[in-house]
Amino acid sequence: MGTHEPLSRRAFARAAALGALPLPVLTERALAQLSYPGEAPPDAVLLNANENPLGPCAEALEAMDRALRKGGRYQFGETLRLARTAARMEGVPEGCVQSYAGSSDPLHRVVLAFCGPGRAFVTADPGYEAGERAAAFVQAPVHRVPLTKEYAHDVEGMLRAAGKEAGVFYVCNPNNPTGTLTPREAVEHLVRSKPAGSVVLVDEAYIHFCQAPSCMDMVREGRDVFVLRTFSKIYGMAGLRAGLAFARPDLLDRIRPYGTGFLPVTGMVGATASLEARGVVEQRREYVRKVRQDLMSWLRANQVEFVPSVSNKIMIRTAKPGRETAAAMAARKVIIGRSWPSWPNHVRVTLGTPEEMEKFKSAFLQVISS
Ligand code: PLP
């Protein structure tokens, strides 16, 4: 075969999985652009990517400032220091944690390592889409199973959909986009009942916004479980890039070959300082809770339907298609999130500062009454 001959799709996927071709890596930033593809005006209110308007905490800023001044050095040790700090704080052995530049990276790696033809990716609908797109790229079947009436993952439905052909069961808890929880017992049932050789990928990107129990104990117990955490949400470091994967050492070994492992030192030191800073999670959880309660009360008072959330975003139902609502809001310089094909009349709205939410409310009232 000549070097310029096109690769077959299968060979392409294989080459991509081996790192020879770029995988179309999808992050919330890229996905958020689905609802607003352009460059937002500088004075726009950004409620489209589940970011944290508070940014990094003071301790993280100081640590990153110091690291910047030593930026001529690789400072490899900081990657290890982050993993060690996280291991200590989560009570897992050091070999059960790996640092990454955000959690999108390990999310994609787990899909590449465990999915493929005959090894399905099983997810909730609506759910966070990055994993299913990576699965489709390596020609794995994708099963989207609707959330239950309570907006939890339908784990029985997920097990049935996969049959014996499962690679990864993806459980985002609390879920993106709905901000709703799947009870722990349901996740435990899934872990106990899944076919051998498959893994459960528990994405805890938003766990800090609520006080629901984590699945970290399943890692401690050595189950077939990955738990992902990110510093992009409660810690306000989306642009700085830091995240963690927790799993048994042999599972972490399976995802290690898909990258160089080189990580930005600013993200690493900022993440370590965020973990060590006192009260950050509690204060921010309370801040977001107040903004969320206020918005939910306001929506009720205005007879707007929504899905009650425990997270930093809310799915709001609109009379017209979500895309049209998002466009009308963008025209008023309030950029809201996308709609999901299975829920075309809902829009995802990230919670911002109280001032930003006032701008949201006034624009939203104009849009729904026009
Ligand atoms: N998982 C979920 C559910 C998300 O919503 C996001 C981002 O919004 C991520 C993972 C990845 O975030 P990051 O790569 O910034 O850590």
mmCIF file of C-alpha atoms and ligand atoms in Angstrom:
data_model
loop_
_atom_site.group_PDB
_atom_site.id
_atom_site.type_symbol
_atom_site.label_atom_id
_atom_site.label_comp_id
_atom_site.label_asym_id
_atom_site.label_seq_id
_atom_site.Cartn_x
_atom_site.Cartn_y
_atom_site.Cartn_z
ATOM 1 C CA MET A 1 0.000 0.000 0.000
ATOM 2 C CA GLY A 2 1.379 3.411 -0.978
ATOM 3 C CA THR A 3 1.843 5.904 1.798
ATOM 4 C CA HIS A 4 -0.939 8.141 0.464
ATOM 5 C CA GLU A 5 -3.537 5.409 0.017
ATOM 6 C CA PRO A 6 -6.468 5.916 2.368
ATOM 7 C CA LEU A 7 -6.597 3.585 5.349
ATOM 8 C CA SER A 8 -9.643 1.373 5.797
ATOM 9 C CA ARG A 9 -11.847 2.529 8.651
ATOM 10 C CA ARG A 10 -10.846 -0.498 10.695
ATOM 11 C CA ALA A 11 -7.125 0.070 10.103
ATOM 12 C CA PHE A 12 -7.665 3.735 10.862
ATOM 13 C CA ALA A 13 -9.331 2.958 14.176
ATOM 14 C CA ARG A 14 -6.573 0.474 15.026
ATOM 15 C CA ALA A 15 -3.860 2.948 14.126
ATOM 16 C CA ALA A 16 -5.621 5.612 16.154
ATOM 17 C CA ALA A 17 -5.949 3.291 19.121
ATOM 18 C CA LEU A 18 -2.209 2.620 18.902
ATOM 19 C CA GLY A 19 -1.506 6.323 18.924
ATOM 20 C CA ALA A 20 -0.462 6.560 15.266
ATOM 21 C CA LEU A 21 -3.348 8.868 14.365
ATOM 22 C CA PRO A 22 -5.035 11.593 16.369
ATOM 23 C CA LEU A 23 -8.227 10.556 18.110
ATOM 24 C CA PRO A 24 -10.913 13.249 17.943
ATOM 25 C CA VAL A 25 -10.748 13.943 21.667
ATOM 26 C CA LEU A 26 -13.911 15.613 22.899
ATOM 27 C CA THR A 27 -13.982 17.793 25.947
ATOM 28 C CA GLU A 28 -16.779 19.821 27.491
ATOM 29 C CA ARG A 29 -15.239 22.886 25.860
ATOM 30 C CA ALA A 30 -15.539 21.343 22.398
ATOM 31 C CA LEU A 31 -19.011 19.979 23.099
ATOM 32 C CA ALA A 32 -20.182 23.297 24.555
ATOM 33 C CA GLN A 33 -19.396 24.887 21.213
ATOM 34 C CA LEU A 34 -22.287 22.860 19.777
ATOM 35 C CA SER A 35 -24.675 25.363 21.356
ATOM 36 C CA TYR A 36 -22.521 28.388 20.539
ATOM 37 C CA PRO A 37 -19.921 27.752 17.834
ATOM 38 C CA GLY A 38 -18.537 31.283 17.631
ATOM 39 C CA GLU A 39 -16.341 33.417 19.819
ATOM 40 C CA ALA A 40 -18.486 34.919 22.617
ATOM 41 C CA PRO A 41 -18.401 38.715 23.022
ATOM 42 C CA PRO A 42 -16.100 39.707 25.918
ATOM 43 C CA ASP A 43 -19.044 40.931 28.036
ATOM 44 C CA ALA A 44 -21.155 37.786 27.483
ATOM 45 C CA VAL A 45 -22.307 35.649 30.400
ATOM 46 C CA LEU A 46 -20.931 32.120 29.906
ATOM 47 C CA LEU A 47 -23.283 29.454 31.235
ATOM 48 C CA ASN A 48 -22.514 26.820 28.602
ATOM 49 C CA ALA A 49 -19.588 24.628 29.699
ATOM 50 C CA ASN A 50 -20.143 23.804 33.386
ATOM 51 C CA GLU A 51 -17.173 25.960 34.316
ATOM 52 C CA ASN A 52 -16.675 27.577 37.687
ATOM 53 C CA PRO A 53 -16.780 31.388 37.557
ATOM 54 C CA LEU A 54 -14.775 31.571 40.813
ATOM 55 C CA GLY A 55 -11.629 30.211 39.131
ATOM 56 C CA PRO A 56 -8.763 28.655 41.128
ATOM 57 C CA CYS A 57 -8.618 29.150 44.910
ATOM 58 C CA ALA A 58 -6.010 31.550 46.382
ATOM 59 C CA GLU A 59 -3.735 28.686 47.473
ATOM 60 C CA ALA A 60 -3.697 27.259 43.951
ATOM 61 C CA LEU A 61 -2.925 30.658 42.440
ATOM 62 C CA GLU A 62 0.057 31.117 44.759
ATOM 63 C CA ALA A 63 1.412 27.636 44.039
ATOM 64 C CA MET A 64 1.064 28.134 40.288
ATOM 65 C CA ASP A 65 2.766 31.511 40.480
ATOM 66 C CA ARG A 66 5.773 29.897 42.179
ATOM 67 C CA ALA A 67 5.807 27.072 39.593
ATOM 68 C CA LEU A 68 5.708 29.569 36.717
ATOM 69 C CA ARG A 69 8.901 31.182 37.927
ATOM 70 C CA LYS A 70 10.605 27.784 37.787
ATOM 71 C CA GLY A 71 9.014 27.110 34.391
ATOM 72 C CA GLY A 72 12.380 26.381 32.780
ATOM 73 C CA ARG A 73 12.406 23.056 34.663
ATOM 74 C CA TYR A 74 10.260 20.046 33.888
ATOM 75 C CA GLN A 75 9.423 19.576 37.565
ATOM 76 C CA PHE A 76 8.320 15.968 36.979
ATOM 77 C CA GLY A 77 8.031 15.389 40.715
ATOM 78 C CA GLU A 78 4.880 17.532 40.852
ATOM 79 C CA THR A 79 2.889 14.946 38.891
ATOM 80 C CA LEU A 80 3.790 12.322 41.486
ATOM 81 C CA ARG A 81 3.166 14.704 44.357
ATOM 82 C CA LEU A 82 -0.398 15.298 43.129
ATOM 83 C CA ALA A 83 -1.088 11.550 42.900
ATOM 84 C CA ARG A 84 0.422 10.922 46.352
ATOM 85 C CA THR A 85 -1.576 13.737 47.926
ATOM 86 C CA ALA A 86 -4.789 12.443 46.347
ATOM 87 C CA ALA A 87 -4.010 8.858 47.455
ATOM 88 C CA ARG A 88 -3.500 9.992 51.032
ATOM 89 C CA MET A 89 -6.654 12.079 51.082
ATOM 90 C CA GLU A 90 -8.832 9.401 49.489
ATOM 91 C CA GLY A 91 -7.347 6.565 51.518
ATOM 92 C CA VAL A 92 -6.253 4.482 48.519
ATOM 93 C CA PRO A 93 -2.805 2.929 47.944
ATOM 94 C CA GLU A 94 -0.425 5.159 45.946
ATOM 95 C CA GLY A 95 -0.399 2.657 43.083
ATOM 96 C CA CYS A 96 -4.137 3.176 42.616
ATOM 97 C CA VAL A 97 -3.936 6.826 41.438
ATOM 98 C CA GLN A 98 -2.616 8.428 38.277
ATOM 99 C CA SER A 99 -2.491 12.163 37.505
ATOM 100 C CA TYR A 100 -3.705 13.497 34.151
ATOM 101 C CA ALA A 101 -4.260 16.832 32.445
ATOM 102 C CA GLY A 102 -8.000 16.817 33.233
ATOM 103 C CA SER A 103 -10.310 13.819 33.284
ATOM 104 C CA SER A 104 -11.147 13.822 29.555
ATOM 105 C CA ASP A 105 -7.798 12.151 28.960
ATOM 106 C CA PRO A 106 -8.314 9.065 31.172
ATOM 107 C CA LEU A 107 -11.973 8.907 30.080
ATOM 108 C CA HIS A 108 -10.880 8.474 26.455
ATOM 109 C CA ARG A 109 -8.092 6.053 27.417
ATOM 110 C CA VAL A 110 -10.464 3.751 29.302
ATOM 111 C CA VAL A 111 -12.739 3.600 26.258
ATOM 112 C CA LEU A 112 -9.815 2.898 23.901
ATOM 113 C CA ALA A 113 -8.445 0.197 26.181
ATOM 114 C CA PHE A 114 -11.683 -1.638 26.973
ATOM 115 C CA CYS A 115 -14.010 -1.038 23.996
ATOM 116 C CA GLY A 116 -13.855 -2.168 20.389
ATOM 117 C CA PRO A 117 -15.794 -4.311 17.957
ATOM 118 C CA GLY A 118 -17.827 -6.697 20.145
ATOM 119 C CA ARG A 119 -16.963 -4.749 23.328
ATOM 120 C CA ALA A 120 -19.680 -2.171 23.778
ATOM 121 C CA PHE A 121 -19.787 1.199 25.470
ATOM 122 C CA VAL A 122 -22.935 1.466 27.572
ATOM 123 C CA THR A 123 -24.102 4.850 28.754
ATOM 124 C CA ALA A 124 -27.113 6.826 29.971
ATOM 125 C CA ASP A 125 -29.310 9.012 27.802
ATOM 126 C CA PRO A 126 -29.027 11.916 28.163
ATOM 127 C CA GLY A 127 -25.435 11.569 29.308
ATOM 128 C CA TYR A 128 -22.015 13.110 28.786
ATOM 129 C CA GLU A 129 -21.115 12.320 25.173
ATOM 130 C CA ALA A 130 -17.299 12.196 25.056
ATOM 131 C CA GLY A 131 -17.007 8.478 25.830
ATOM 132 C CA GLU A 132 -19.545 7.308 23.277
ATOM 133 C CA ARG A 133 -17.837 9.276 20.522
ATOM 134 C CA ALA A 134 -14.483 7.684 21.383
ATOM 135 C CA ALA A 135 -16.225 4.283 21.374
ATOM 136 C CA ALA A 136 -17.726 4.884 17.937
ATOM 137 C CA PHE A 137 -14.281 5.846 16.665
ATOM 138 C CA VAL A 138 -12.879 2.428 17.609
ATOM 139 C CA GLN A 139 -15.969 0.770 16.143
ATOM 140 C CA ALA A 140 -17.415 -0.343 19.443
ATOM 141 C CA PRO A 141 -21.196 -0.706 19.660
ATOM 142 C CA VAL A 142 -22.739 2.122 21.687
ATOM 143 C CA HIS A 143 -25.831 1.514 23.812
ATOM 144 C CA ARG A 144 -27.634 4.587 25.119
ATOM 145 C CA VAL A 145 -30.081 3.638 27.837
ATOM 146 C CA PRO A 146 -32.679 6.248 28.903
ATOM 147 C CA LEU A 147 -32.487 7.481 32.488
ATOM 148 C CA THR A 148 -35.169 6.181 34.878
ATOM 149 C CA LYS A 149 -38.202 8.254 35.899
ATOM 150 C CA GLU A 150 -36.084 9.522 38.802
ATOM 151 C CA TYR A 151 -33.343 10.506 36.333
ATOM 152 C CA ALA A 152 -30.931 7.844 37.626
ATOM 153 C CA HIS A 153 -28.935 5.429 35.451
ATOM 154 C CA ASP A 154 -31.110 2.428 34.611
ATOM 155 C CA VAL A 155 -28.472 -0.135 35.521
ATOM 156 C CA GLU A 156 -30.726 -3.126 34.777
ATOM 157 C CA GLY A 157 -31.425 -1.665 31.354
ATOM 158 C CA MET A 158 -27.707 -1.054 30.832
ATOM 159 C CA LEU A 159 -26.862 -4.674 31.723
ATOM 160 C CA ARG A 160 -29.612 -5.954 29.404
ATOM 161 C CA ALA A 161 -28.516 -3.698 26.537
ATOM 162 C CA ALA A 162 -24.932 -4.898 26.730
ATOM 163 C CA GLY A 163 -25.634 -8.611 27.064
ATOM 164 C CA LYS A 164 -22.273 -10.370 27.096
ATOM 165 C CA GLU A 165 -20.646 -7.831 24.789
ATOM 166 C CA ALA A 166 -19.721 -5.167 27.316
ATOM 167 C CA GLY A 167 -16.491 -3.205 27.411
ATOM 168 C CA VAL A 168 -17.296 -0.159 29.530
ATOM 169 C CA PHE A 169 -20.353 0.811 31.585
ATOM 170 C CA TYR A 170 -20.164 4.572 31.991
ATOM 171 C CA VAL A 171 -21.857 6.028 35.067
ATOM 172 C CA CYS A 172 -21.594 9.776 35.470
ATOM 173 C CA ASN A 173 -22.610 10.528 39.053
ATOM 174 C CA PRO A 174 -24.054 13.130 39.456
ATOM 175 C CA ASN A 175 -24.979 12.961 35.795
ATOM 176 C CA ASN A 176 -24.072 15.508 33.157
ATOM 177 C CA PRO A 177 -26.365 17.059 31.849
ATOM 178 C CA THR A 178 -29.182 16.373 34.339
ATOM 179 C CA GLY A 179 -27.324 16.981 37.630
ATOM 180 C CA THR A 180 -29.137 13.966 39.115
ATOM 181 C CA LEU A 181 -27.851 11.071 41.214
ATOM 182 C CA THR A 182 -27.777 7.326 40.718
ATOM 183 C CA PRO A 183 -28.097 5.545 44.074
ATOM 184 C CA ARG A 184 -24.982 3.753 45.269
ATOM 185 C CA GLU A 185 -26.820 0.444 45.538
ATOM 186 C CA ALA A 186 -27.532 0.649 41.812
ATOM 187 C CA VAL A 187 -23.843 1.153 41.024
ATOM 188 C CA GLU A 188 -22.944 -1.704 43.381
ATOM 189 C CA HIS A 189 -25.455 -3.937 41.590
ATOM 190 C CA LEU A 190 -23.935 -2.996 38.244
ATOM 191 C CA VAL A 191 -20.404 -3.759 39.449
ATOM 192 C CA ARG A 192 -21.515 -7.131 40.863
ATOM 193 C CA SER A 193 -23.549 -8.141 37.803
ATOM 194 C CA LYS A 194 -21.516 -6.927 34.804
ATOM 195 C CA PRO A 195 -19.892 -9.462 32.472
ATOM 196 C CA ALA A 196 -16.301 -10.501 33.257
ATOM 197 C CA GLY A 197 -13.666 -8.481 31.431
ATOM 198 C CA SER A 198 -15.721 -5.281 31.366
ATOM 199 C CA VAL A 199 -15.209 -2.293 33.663
ATOM 200 C CA VAL A 200 -17.454 0.296 35.290
ATOM 201 C CA LEU A 201 -16.241 3.840 34.685
ATOM 202 C CA VAL A 202 -17.608 6.090 37.425
ATOM 203 C CA ASP A 203 -17.179 9.713 36.418
ATOM 204 C CA GLU A 204 -17.250 11.854 39.568
ATOM 205 C CA ALA A 205 -16.527 15.184 37.847
ATOM 206 C CA TYR A 206 -19.395 16.813 39.804
ATOM 207 C CA ILE A 207 -19.392 14.791 43.048
ATOM 208 C CA HIS A 208 -18.136 17.710 45.164
ATOM 209 C CA PHE A 209 -21.267 19.748 44.497
ATOM 210 C CA CYS A 210 -23.355 17.319 46.534
ATOM 211 C CA GLN A 211 -22.718 15.090 49.499
ATOM 212 C CA ALA A 212 -23.559 11.805 47.840
ATOM 213 C CA PRO A 213 -21.205 8.928 48.644
ATOM 214 C CA SER A 214 -18.329 8.401 46.234
ATOM 215 C CA CYS A 215 -17.503 5.020 44.688
ATOM 216 C CA MET A 216 -13.859 5.324 45.777
ATOM 217 C CA ASP A 217 -14.298 2.441 48.223
ATOM 218 C CA MET A 218 -14.818 0.162 45.209
ATOM 219 C CA VAL A 219 -11.288 1.055 44.082
ATOM 220 C CA ARG A 220 -10.012 0.330 47.602
ATOM 221 C CA GLU A 221 -11.735 -3.063 47.429
ATOM 222 C CA GLY A 222 -10.030 -3.860 44.121
ATOM 223 C CA ARG A 223 -13.216 -4.049 41.999
ATOM 224 C CA ASP A 224 -13.271 -3.622 38.193
ATOM 225 C CA VAL A 225 -13.930 0.071 38.610
ATOM 226 C CA PHE A 226 -12.299 3.308 37.505
ATOM 227 C CA VAL A 227 -13.211 6.514 39.344
ATOM 228 C CA LEU A 228 -12.431 9.799 37.584
ATOM 229 C CA ARG A 229 -12.066 13.205 39.229
ATOM 230 C CA THR A 230 -11.338 16.569 37.685
ATOM 231 C CA PHE A 231 -10.104 19.950 38.893
ATOM 232 C CA SER A 232 -12.176 21.683 36.188
ATOM 233 C CA LYS A 233 -15.378 21.950 38.191
ATOM 234 C CA ILE A 234 -15.502 22.784 41.913
ATOM 235 C CA TYR A 235 -11.792 23.702 41.941
ATOM 236 C CA GLY A 236 -12.222 26.148 39.016
ATOM 237 C CA MET A 237 -9.188 25.040 36.978
ATOM 238 C CA ALA A 238 -10.789 24.031 33.636
ATOM 239 C CA GLY A 239 -8.251 25.897 31.519
ATOM 240 C CA LEU A 240 -5.292 24.817 33.629
ATOM 241 C CA ARG A 241 -5.867 21.071 33.200
ATOM 242 C CA ALA A 242 -5.624 18.609 36.050
ATOM 243 C CA GLY A 243 -7.487 15.397 36.781
ATOM 244 C CA LEU A 244 -7.091 12.008 38.398
ATOM 245 C CA ALA A 245 -7.897 8.394 37.606
ATOM 246 C CA PHE A 246 -8.276 5.927 40.471
ATOM 247 C CA ALA A 247 -8.245 2.170 39.851
ATOM 248 C CA ARG A 248 -6.384 -1.051 40.645
ATOM 249 C CA PRO A 249 -2.750 -0.861 39.444
ATOM 250 C CA ASP A 250 -3.343 -3.498 36.719
ATOM 251 C CA LEU A 251 -6.272 -1.450 35.353
ATOM 252 C CA LEU A 252 -4.198 1.757 35.399
ATOM 253 C CA ASP A 253 -1.469 -0.156 33.518
ATOM 254 C CA ARG A 254 -3.982 -0.894 30.745
ATOM 255 C CA ILE A 255 -4.541 2.825 30.079
ATOM 256 C CA ARG A 256 -0.940 3.963 30.531
ATOM 257 C CA PRO A 257 0.360 3.393 26.945
ATOM 258 C CA TYR A 258 -2.056 5.871 25.289
ATOM 259 C CA GLY A 259 0.011 9.017 25.796
ATOM 260 C CA THR A 260 3.315 10.452 26.929
ATOM 261 C CA GLY A 261 2.303 11.164 30.515
ATOM 262 C CA PHE A 262 3.826 14.655 30.319
ATOM 263 C CA LEU A 263 1.646 17.038 32.310
ATOM 264 C CA PRO A 264 1.527 20.825 32.767
ATOM 265 C CA VAL A 265 3.281 21.714 35.996
ATOM 266 C CA THR A 266 0.905 24.635 36.637
ATOM 267 C CA GLY A 267 -2.069 22.258 36.606
ATOM 268 C CA MET A 268 -0.251 19.777 38.853
ATOM 269 C CA VAL A 269 0.804 22.223 41.571
ATOM 270 C CA GLY A 270 -2.513 24.084 41.419
ATOM 271 C CA ALA A 271 -4.375 20.795 41.887
ATOM 272 C CA THR A 272 -2.196 19.700 44.825
ATOM 273 C CA ALA A 273 -2.634 23.089 46.513
ATOM 274 C CA SER A 274 -6.415 22.894 45.911
ATOM 275 C CA LEU A 275 -6.582 19.502 47.615
ATOM 276 C CA GLU A 276 -4.555 20.742 50.560
ATOM 277 C CA ALA A 277 -6.426 24.051 50.955
ATOM 278 C CA ARG A 278 -8.897 24.035 53.806
ATOM 279 C CA GLY A 279 -12.591 24.610 53.330
ATOM 280 C CA VAL A 280 -12.541 25.193 49.554
ATOM 281 C CA VAL A 281 -14.930 22.366 48.677
ATOM 282 C CA GLU A 282 -17.332 23.161 51.529
ATOM 283 C CA GLN A 283 -17.425 26.904 50.785
ATOM 284 C CA ARG A 284 -17.900 26.433 47.059
ATOM 285 C CA ARG A 285 -20.511 23.713 47.500
ATOM 286 C CA GLU A 286 -22.501 26.109 49.681
ATOM 287 C CA TYR A 287 -22.036 28.971 47.213
ATOM 288 C CA VAL A 288 -23.335 26.863 44.328
ATOM 289 C CA ARG A 289 -26.157 25.437 46.470
ATOM 290 C CA LYS A 290 -27.469 28.942 47.159
ATOM 291 C CA VAL A 291 -27.324 29.937 43.479
ATOM 292 C CA ARG A 292 -29.060 26.672 42.540
ATOM 293 C CA GLN A 293 -31.823 27.041 45.162
ATOM 294 C CA ASP A 294 -32.439 30.592 44.062
ATOM 295 C CA LEU A 295 -32.698 29.609 40.392
ATOM 296 C CA MET A 296 -34.953 26.628 41.088
ATOM 297 C CA SER A 297 -37.309 28.817 43.204
ATOM 298 C CA TRP A 298 -37.351 31.414 40.454
ATOM 299 C CA LEU A 299 -38.140 28.801 37.793
ATOM 300 C CA ARG A 300 -41.010 27.431 39.916
ATOM 301 C CA ALA A 301 -42.365 30.937 40.488
ATOM 302 C CA ASN A 302 -42.329 31.495 36.739
ATOM 303 C CA GLN A 303 -43.891 28.091 35.960
ATOM 304 C CA VAL A 304 -40.856 26.912 34.013
ATOM 305 C CA GLU A 305 -40.286 23.151 34.123
ATOM 306 C CA PHE A 306 -36.833 21.862 35.044
ATOM 307 C CA VAL A 307 -35.103 18.783 36.417
ATOM 308 C CA PRO A 308 -34.175 19.322 40.089
ATOM 309 C CA SER A 309 -30.393 19.183 40.261
ATOM 310 C CA VAL A 310 -27.729 18.600 42.927
ATOM 311 C CA SER A 311 -24.969 19.915 40.673
ATOM 312 C CA ASN A 312 -23.729 23.131 39.042
ATOM 313 C CA LYS A 313 -26.108 22.962 36.085
ATOM 314 C CA ILE A 314 -29.835 22.558 35.507
ATOM 315 C CA MET A 315 -31.781 21.125 32.579
ATOM 316 C CA ILE A 316 -34.578 23.576 31.821
ATOM 317 C CA ARG A 317 -37.532 22.751 29.601
ATOM 318 C CA THR A 318 -38.520 25.313 27.017
ATOM 319 C CA ALA A 319 -41.623 25.552 24.847
ATOM 320 C CA LYS A 320 -39.572 25.871 21.670
ATOM 321 C CA PRO A 321 -36.666 23.703 20.536
ATOM 322 C CA GLY A 322 -33.652 24.185 22.808
ATOM 323 C CA ARG A 323 -31.489 25.330 19.910
ATOM 324 C CA GLU A 324 -33.816 28.251 19.238
ATOM 325 C CA THR A 325 -33.866 29.204 22.907
ATOM 326 C CA ALA A 326 -30.051 29.086 23.052
ATOM 327 C CA ALA A 327 -29.802 31.279 19.940
ATOM 328 C CA ALA A 328 -32.275 33.812 21.343
ATOM 329 C CA MET A 329 -30.342 33.891 24.635
ATOM 330 C CA ALA A 330 -27.024 34.308 22.796
ATOM 331 C CA ALA A 331 -28.502 37.307 20.967
ATOM 332 C CA ARG A 332 -28.919 38.790 24.479
ATOM 333 C CA LYS A 333 -25.303 37.917 25.340
ATOM 334 C CA VAL A 334 -26.157 35.045 27.651
ATOM 335 C CA ILE A 335 -24.567 31.865 26.317
ATOM 336 C CA ILE A 336 -26.334 28.772 27.621
ATOM 337 C CA GLY A 337 -25.576 25.093 27.063
ATOM 338 C CA ARG A 338 -26.667 22.592 24.479
ATOM 339 C CA SER A 339 -29.711 20.334 24.087
ATOM 340 C CA TRP A 340 -29.527 16.551 23.731
ATOM 341 C CA PRO A 341 -31.146 14.804 20.737
ATOM 342 C CA SER A 342 -33.348 12.717 23.069
ATOM 343 C CA TRP A 343 -34.422 15.850 24.985
ATOM 344 C CA PRO A 344 -34.607 18.473 22.235
ATOM 345 C CA ASN A 345 -36.717 20.906 24.258
ATOM 346 C CA HIS A 346 -34.397 21.092 27.251
ATOM 347 C CA VAL A 347 -31.384 23.366 27.543
ATOM 348 C CA ARG A 348 -28.543 22.863 29.991
ATOM 349 C CA VAL A 349 -27.779 25.971 32.004
ATOM 350 C CA THR A 350 -24.598 26.136 34.082
ATOM 351 C CA LEU A 351 -24.825 28.047 37.352
ATOM 352 C CA GLY A 352 -22.761 31.226 37.403
ATOM 353 C CA THR A 353 -22.365 33.994 39.971
ATOM 354 C CA PRO A 354 -25.535 35.539 41.490
ATOM 355 C CA GLU A 355 -24.975 38.597 39.245
ATOM 356 C CA GLU A 356 -24.672 36.419 36.142
ATOM 357 C CA MET A 357 -27.847 34.549 37.084
ATOM 358 C CA GLU A 358 -29.747 37.835 37.330
ATOM 359 C CA LYS A 359 -28.723 38.555 33.728
ATOM 360 C CA PHE A 360 -29.790 35.031 32.807
ATOM 361 C CA LYS A 361 -33.215 35.509 34.412
ATOM 362 C CA SER A 362 -33.969 38.780 32.689
ATOM 363 C CA ALA A 363 -32.884 37.457 29.262
ATOM 364 C CA PHE A 364 -34.753 34.172 29.792
ATOM 365 C CA LEU A 365 -37.996 35.947 30.686
ATOM 366 C CA GLN A 366 -37.766 37.996 27.498
ATOM 367 C CA VAL A 367 -37.058 34.868 25.430
ATOM 368 C CA ILE A 368 -39.904 32.753 26.837
ATOM 369 C CA SER A 369 -42.412 35.544 26.567
ATOM 370 C CA SER A 370 -41.486 36.486 22.981
HETATM 371 N N1 PLP B 1 -16.611 14.187 32.651
HETATM 372 C C1 PLP B 1 -17.693 14.954 32.641
HETATM 373 C C2 PLP B 1 -18.986 14.358 33.008
HETATM 374 C C3 PLP B 1 -17.627 16.289 32.272
HETATM 375 O O1 PLP B 1 -18.738 17.026 32.250
HETATM 376 C C4 PLP B 1 -16.381 16.817 31.918
HETATM 377 C C5 PLP B 1 -16.271 18.214 31.517
HETATM 378 O O2 PLP B 1 -17.198 18.968 31.537
HETATM 379 C C6 PLP B 1 -15.265 15.967 31.958
HETATM 380 C C7 PLP B 1 -15.417 14.667 32.314
HETATM 381 C C8 PLP B 1 -13.896 16.390 31.556
HETATM 382 O O3 PLP B 1 -13.447 17.520 32.108
HETATM 383 P P1 PLP B 1 -11.900 17.901 32.059
HETATM 384 O O4 PLP B 1 -11.218 17.210 30.941
HETATM 385 O O5 PLP B 1 -11.897 19.368 31.940
HETATM 386 O O6 PLP B 1 -11.359 17.415 33.363
#
